[in-house]
Short mmCIF file of C-alpha atoms in Angstrom, two decimals:
data_model
loop_
_atom_site.label_atom_id
_atom_site.label_comp_id
_atom_site.label_asym_id
_atom_site.label_seq_id
_atom_site.Cartn_x
_atom_site.Cartn_y
_atom_site.Cartn_z
CA MET A 1428 -39.27 0.75 15.39
CA LYS A 1429 -36.31 -0.78 17.15
CA THR A 1430 -36.37 -3.76 14.76
CA LYS A 1431 -36.35 -1.47 11.71
CA THR A 1432 -33.43 0.49 13.12
CA THR A 1433 -31.48 -2.71 13.77
CA ILE A 1434 -32.12 -3.95 10.23
CA PHE A 1435 -31.01 -0.60 8.79
CA VAL A 1436 -27.77 -0.65 10.77
CA LEU A 1437 -27.03 -4.23 9.72
CA LEU A 1438 -27.68 -3.41 6.07
CA PHE A 1439 -25.40 -0.36 6.35
CA LEU A 1440 -22.59 -2.42 7.87
CA PHE A 1441 -23.10 -5.18 5.30
CA THR A 1442 -22.88 -2.67 2.43
CA ALA A 1443 -19.86 -0.90 3.91
CA PHE A 1444 -18.06 -4.20 4.39
CA PHE A 1445 -18.43 -5.28 0.78
CA ALA A 1446 -17.71 -1.79 -0.52
CA GLY A 1447 -14.32 -1.98 1.21
CA CYS A 1448 -13.56 -5.47 -0.12
CA THR A 1449 -13.53 -4.89 -3.88
CA HIS A 1450 -12.40 -7.97 -5.74
CA THR A 1451 -13.09 -9.20 -9.27
CA ASN A 1452 -11.41 -12.18 -10.90
CA GLU A 1453 -12.27 -12.77 -14.56
CA LEU A 1454 -8.74 -13.75 -15.59
CA ALA A 1455 -9.91 -17.11 -16.97
CA LYS A 1456 -12.09 -15.32 -19.55
CA PHE A 1457 -9.27 -13.27 -21.07
CA ASN A 1458 -5.96 -14.21 -22.64
CA LEU A 1459 -3.24 -12.03 -21.18
CA LYS A 1460 -0.41 -14.27 -22.40
CA ALA A 1461 2.26 -12.17 -24.17
CA SER A 1462 -0.21 -9.26 -24.46
CA LYS A 1463 0.72 -5.60 -24.43
CA VAL A 1464 -0.27 -3.88 -21.18
CA PHE A 1465 -0.28 -0.15 -20.50
CA PHE A 1466 0.24 0.86 -16.86
CA LYS A 1467 -1.23 3.92 -15.17
CA ASN A 1468 -0.69 5.11 -11.60
CA TYR A 1469 -2.89 7.34 -9.43
CA VAL A 1470 -2.66 8.84 -5.96
CA SER A 1471 -5.95 9.54 -4.21
CA PRO A 1472 -6.30 13.16 -3.01
CA THR A 1473 -6.61 11.79 0.53
CA ALA A 1474 -3.27 9.99 0.11
CA GLY A 1475 -1.34 13.05 -1.01
CA ARG A 1476 1.03 12.65 1.91
CA VAL A 1477 2.00 10.03 4.47
CA ARG A 1478 0.04 10.60 7.68
CA VAL A 1479 1.14 9.75 11.21
CA ASP A 1480 -0.98 8.63 14.18
CA LEU A 1481 0.92 7.72 17.34
CA HIS A 1482 -2.03 7.81 19.75
CA ALA A 1483 -2.28 4.03 20.07
CA GLY A 1484 -0.76 2.53 23.21
CA TYR A 1485 2.55 0.78 23.60
CA GLY A 1486 1.35 -1.89 25.99
CA THR A 1487 0.35 -1.68 29.62
CA ASP A 1488 3.72 -0.67 31.04
CA ALA A 1489 3.18 2.89 32.26
CA LYS A 1490 6.94 3.32 32.66
CA SER A 1491 7.62 2.53 29.01
CA LEU A 1492 10.24 4.97 27.67
CA VAL A 1493 8.14 5.50 24.55
CA LYS A 1494 5.03 6.31 26.58
CA ILE A 1495 6.94 8.73 28.81
CA ILE A 1496 8.35 10.64 25.84
CA LEU A 1497 4.98 10.77 24.08
CA ALA A 1498 3.30 11.98 27.26
CA GLU A 1499 5.88 14.62 28.14
CA THR A 1500 6.50 15.93 24.64
CA GLY A 1501 2.98 15.55 23.33
CA SER A 1502 2.12 13.06 20.62
CA GLU A 1503 0.61 15.81 18.43
CA ILE A 1504 3.92 17.70 18.39
CA ILE A 1505 5.85 14.53 17.57
CA GLU A 1506 3.38 13.54 14.83
CA SER A 1507 3.62 16.99 13.26
CA GLY A 1508 7.42 16.88 13.27
CA ILE A 1509 7.54 13.42 11.72
CA GLU A 1510 4.96 14.36 9.09
CA GLU A 1511 7.01 17.41 8.09
CA LYS A 1512 10.12 15.28 7.71
CA LEU A 1513 8.19 12.67 5.73
CA LYS A 1514 6.78 15.38 3.48
CA ARG A 1515 10.31 16.37 2.51
CA ALA A 1516 11.58 12.81 2.25
CA VAL A 1517 8.73 10.93 0.59
CA ASN A 1518 6.91 11.53 -2.68
CA THR A 1519 3.64 9.58 -2.81
CA ASP A 1520 3.90 9.43 -6.61
CA SER A 1521 7.05 7.35 -6.20
CA LEU A 1522 5.33 5.12 -3.61
CA VAL A 1523 2.57 4.14 -6.03
CA GLU A 1524 5.28 3.27 -8.56
CA TYR A 1525 6.80 0.80 -6.10
CA ILE A 1526 3.36 -0.75 -5.60
CA SER A 1527 2.76 -0.90 -9.36
CA ASP A 1528 6.10 -2.68 -9.77
CA GLY A 1529 4.66 -5.59 -7.79
CA ILE A 1530 1.83 -6.05 -10.30
CA ILE A 1531 4.18 -5.59 -13.24
CA GLY A 1532 6.43 -8.31 -11.82
CA GLY A 1533 3.50 -10.67 -11.34
CA LEU A 1534 2.15 -10.15 -14.87
CA ILE A 1535 5.58 -10.62 -16.42
CA THR A 1536 6.21 -13.75 -14.35
CA TYR A 1537 2.92 -15.52 -15.08
CA TYR A 1538 1.85 -14.05 -18.42
CA THR A 1539 5.14 -12.84 -19.97
CA ILE A 1540 3.35 -9.61 -20.84
CA ASP A 1541 4.93 -6.83 -22.89
CA ILE A 1542 4.92 -3.40 -21.22
CA SER A 1543 3.42 -0.73 -23.46
CA GLU A 1544 5.04 2.66 -22.82
CA GLU A 1545 1.97 4.42 -24.25
CA LEU A 1546 -1.46 3.52 -25.58
CA GLU A 1547 -0.62 1.96 -28.92
CA PRO A 1548 -3.06 0.42 -31.46
CA ASP A 1549 -2.14 -3.10 -30.31
CA THR A 1550 -2.24 -2.35 -26.56
CA ARG A 1551 -4.73 -4.94 -25.28
CA PHE A 1552 -5.01 -4.27 -21.53
CA ILE A 1553 -4.76 -1.31 -19.16
CA ALA A 1554 -3.53 -1.84 -15.58
CA GLU A 1555 -4.27 0.97 -13.11
CA THR A 1556 -2.69 1.13 -9.67
CA LYS A 1557 -4.15 3.51 -7.09
CA LEU A 1558 -2.69 4.53 -3.75
CA LEU A 1559 -5.75 5.13 -1.57
CA GLY A 1560 -4.03 5.76 1.76
CA PHE A 1561 -0.69 5.55 3.56
CA LYS A 1562 -0.57 6.14 7.31
CA LEU A 1563 1.96 5.33 10.01
CA VAL A 1564 0.35 4.00 13.18
CA SER A 1565 1.67 2.70 16.48
CA ASN A 1566 0.84 -0.39 18.47
CA SER A 1567 2.52 -2.46 21.16
CA GLY A 1568 4.92 -3.92 18.57
CA GLY A 1569 6.15 -0.60 17.18
CA ILE A 1570 5.34 1.47 14.09
CA TYR A 1571 3.39 -0.02 11.18
CA ALA A 1572 2.34 1.35 7.80
CA ASP A 1573 -1.36 1.05 7.02
CA VAL A 1574 -1.37 0.96 3.22
CA SER A 1575 -4.54 0.88 1.10
CA THR A 1576 -4.19 0.14 -2.61
CA GLU A 1577 -6.40 -0.80 -5.52
CA VAL A 1578 -5.36 -2.40 -8.80
CA THR A 1579 -7.65 -2.72 -11.82
CA ILE A 1580 -6.85 -4.52 -15.08
CA THR A 1581 -9.25 -3.63 -17.91
CA ASP A 1582 -9.68 -5.15 -21.34
CA ARG A 1583 -9.23 -2.28 -23.78
CA ASN A 1584 -11.45 -3.76 -26.51
CA THR A 1585 -14.52 -4.34 -24.34
CA ALA A 1586 -13.83 -1.99 -21.39
CA LYS A 1587 -14.66 -4.93 -19.11
CA ILE A 1588 -12.81 -5.42 -15.82
CA VAL A 1589 -10.50 -8.43 -16.02
CA TRP A 1590 -9.14 -8.26 -12.49
CA GLU A 1591 -9.61 -5.86 -9.62
CA ASN A 1592 -8.37 -6.00 -6.07
CA ARG A 1593 -8.47 -3.57 -3.16
CA GLU A 1594 -5.89 -4.43 -0.54
CA SER A 1595 -5.47 -2.93 2.93
CA SER A 1596 -2.31 -4.06 4.67
CA SER A 1597 -0.62 -3.37 7.99
CA ILE A 1598 3.10 -3.57 7.24
CA PRO A 1599 5.78 -3.45 9.96
CA LEU A 1600 8.38 -0.74 9.40
CA TYR A 1601 11.83 -2.19 9.82
CA ASP A 1602 14.61 0.10 10.93
CA VAL A 1603 16.98 1.36 8.25
CA VAL A 1604 20.50 2.57 9.01
CA ILE A 1605 22.62 4.47 6.48
CA ASP A 1606 26.34 4.75 7.15
CA VAL A 1607 26.82 8.44 6.34
CA PHE A 1608 30.41 8.54 7.59
CA GLY A 1609 31.68 5.58 5.61
CA SER A 1610 30.61 4.00 2.35
CA GLY A 1611 26.99 5.12 2.56
CA THR A 1612 25.88 1.51 2.97
CA ILE A 1613 22.16 1.02 3.52
CA ARG A 1614 21.30 -1.65 6.08
CA THR A 1615 17.77 -2.81 6.90
CA THR A 1616 17.52 -4.41 10.33
CA THR A 1617 15.09 -7.04 11.62
CA SER A 1618 13.79 -4.68 14.30
CA VAL A 1619 10.45 -2.91 13.96
CA ILE A 1620 11.02 0.77 14.73
CA ASN A 1621 9.34 2.69 17.54
CA ALA A 1622 8.41 6.36 17.83
CA ILE A 1623 11.75 7.36 19.37
CA ARG A 1624 13.76 5.93 16.50
CA LEU A 1625 11.31 7.36 13.96
CA MET A 1626 11.83 10.86 15.40
CA ASN A 1627 15.58 10.56 14.98
CA MET A 1628 15.75 9.00 11.53
CA SER A 1629 17.34 10.99 8.73
CA GLU A 1630 15.23 11.85 5.70
CA ASP A 1631 17.22 9.39 3.59
CA GLU A 1632 16.58 6.60 6.10
CA MET A 1633 12.88 7.45 6.16
CA ARG A 1634 12.78 7.41 2.37
CA VAL A 1635 14.27 3.91 2.20
CA MET A 1636 12.04 2.62 5.03
CA ILE A 1637 8.81 3.88 3.42
CA SER A 1638 9.91 2.62 0.00
CA ASN A 1639 10.45 -0.84 1.50
CA ALA A 1640 6.92 -0.79 2.93
CA SER A 1641 5.52 0.24 -0.47
CA GLU A 1642 7.34 -2.61 -2.17
CA GLU A 1643 5.80 -5.01 0.35
CA ALA A 1644 2.34 -3.63 -0.43
CA GLY A 1645 3.02 -4.28 -4.11
CA ARG A 1646 4.19 -7.80 -3.31
CA LYS A 1647 0.92 -8.48 -1.49
CA GLN A 1648 -1.06 -7.36 -4.53
CA SER A 1649 1.09 -9.59 -6.72
CA GLU A 1650 0.51 -12.56 -4.40
CA THR A 1651 -3.27 -12.08 -4.62
CA LEU A 1652 -2.92 -11.99 -8.40
CA ARG A 1653 -0.94 -15.24 -8.34
CA GLU A 1654 -3.57 -16.93 -6.19
CA ASP A 1655 -6.31 -15.86 -8.59
CA ILE A 1656 -4.36 -17.11 -11.60
CA ALA A 1657 -3.85 -20.44 -9.85
CA SER A 1658 -7.55 -20.73 -8.96
CA GLY A 1659 -8.39 -20.69 -12.66
CA HIS A 1660 -6.33 -23.82 -13.22
CA ASN A 1661 -7.90 -25.98 -10.48
#
């Protein structure tokens, strides 16, 4: 009985692992060069807003200023406040557009595709970008964005999948400072933000910071696309 249970658990984990690692590369079988591509974007119902989870530790230093504030104020209260601010500042529909831009850039760069504004008779391929999840989490290095995306390119004539990739990335959130008293200059620093800074960011600063993370998620999808294109020419 114990052996059967062990086998069942292993099979479950094996299936779950591959279900979360969707990847199809049939680019070599289709000619995307100079083709018309129609782009569609989706936001999963579970990704309707950016979520925040600050329960992870900030290292072993019990006197850490971040840990003291989280302990005394209550991480749930802080998370709720940040989520409310993010809800006002960030539209997940716009985030998936930033991610889609990464794929558009990759396809234009390597295939010189023509973007089809709507499904026209000569539209050959459909590229769908899905935002599956976007959550801010904390670790000893600061605040990171856990972004889950999926991109599927389908051949319109055959309905066959040409390329599909599900990407889950942990992206550091770099601090953004907007000079509201001067020229309104936006400056992105090289410092990963922590919970204290996140609490005090303006909505405009949050918007830029999250948009930057979305663009990075799109760049990662584009890099996977490039690697798959290159593998077909080995």
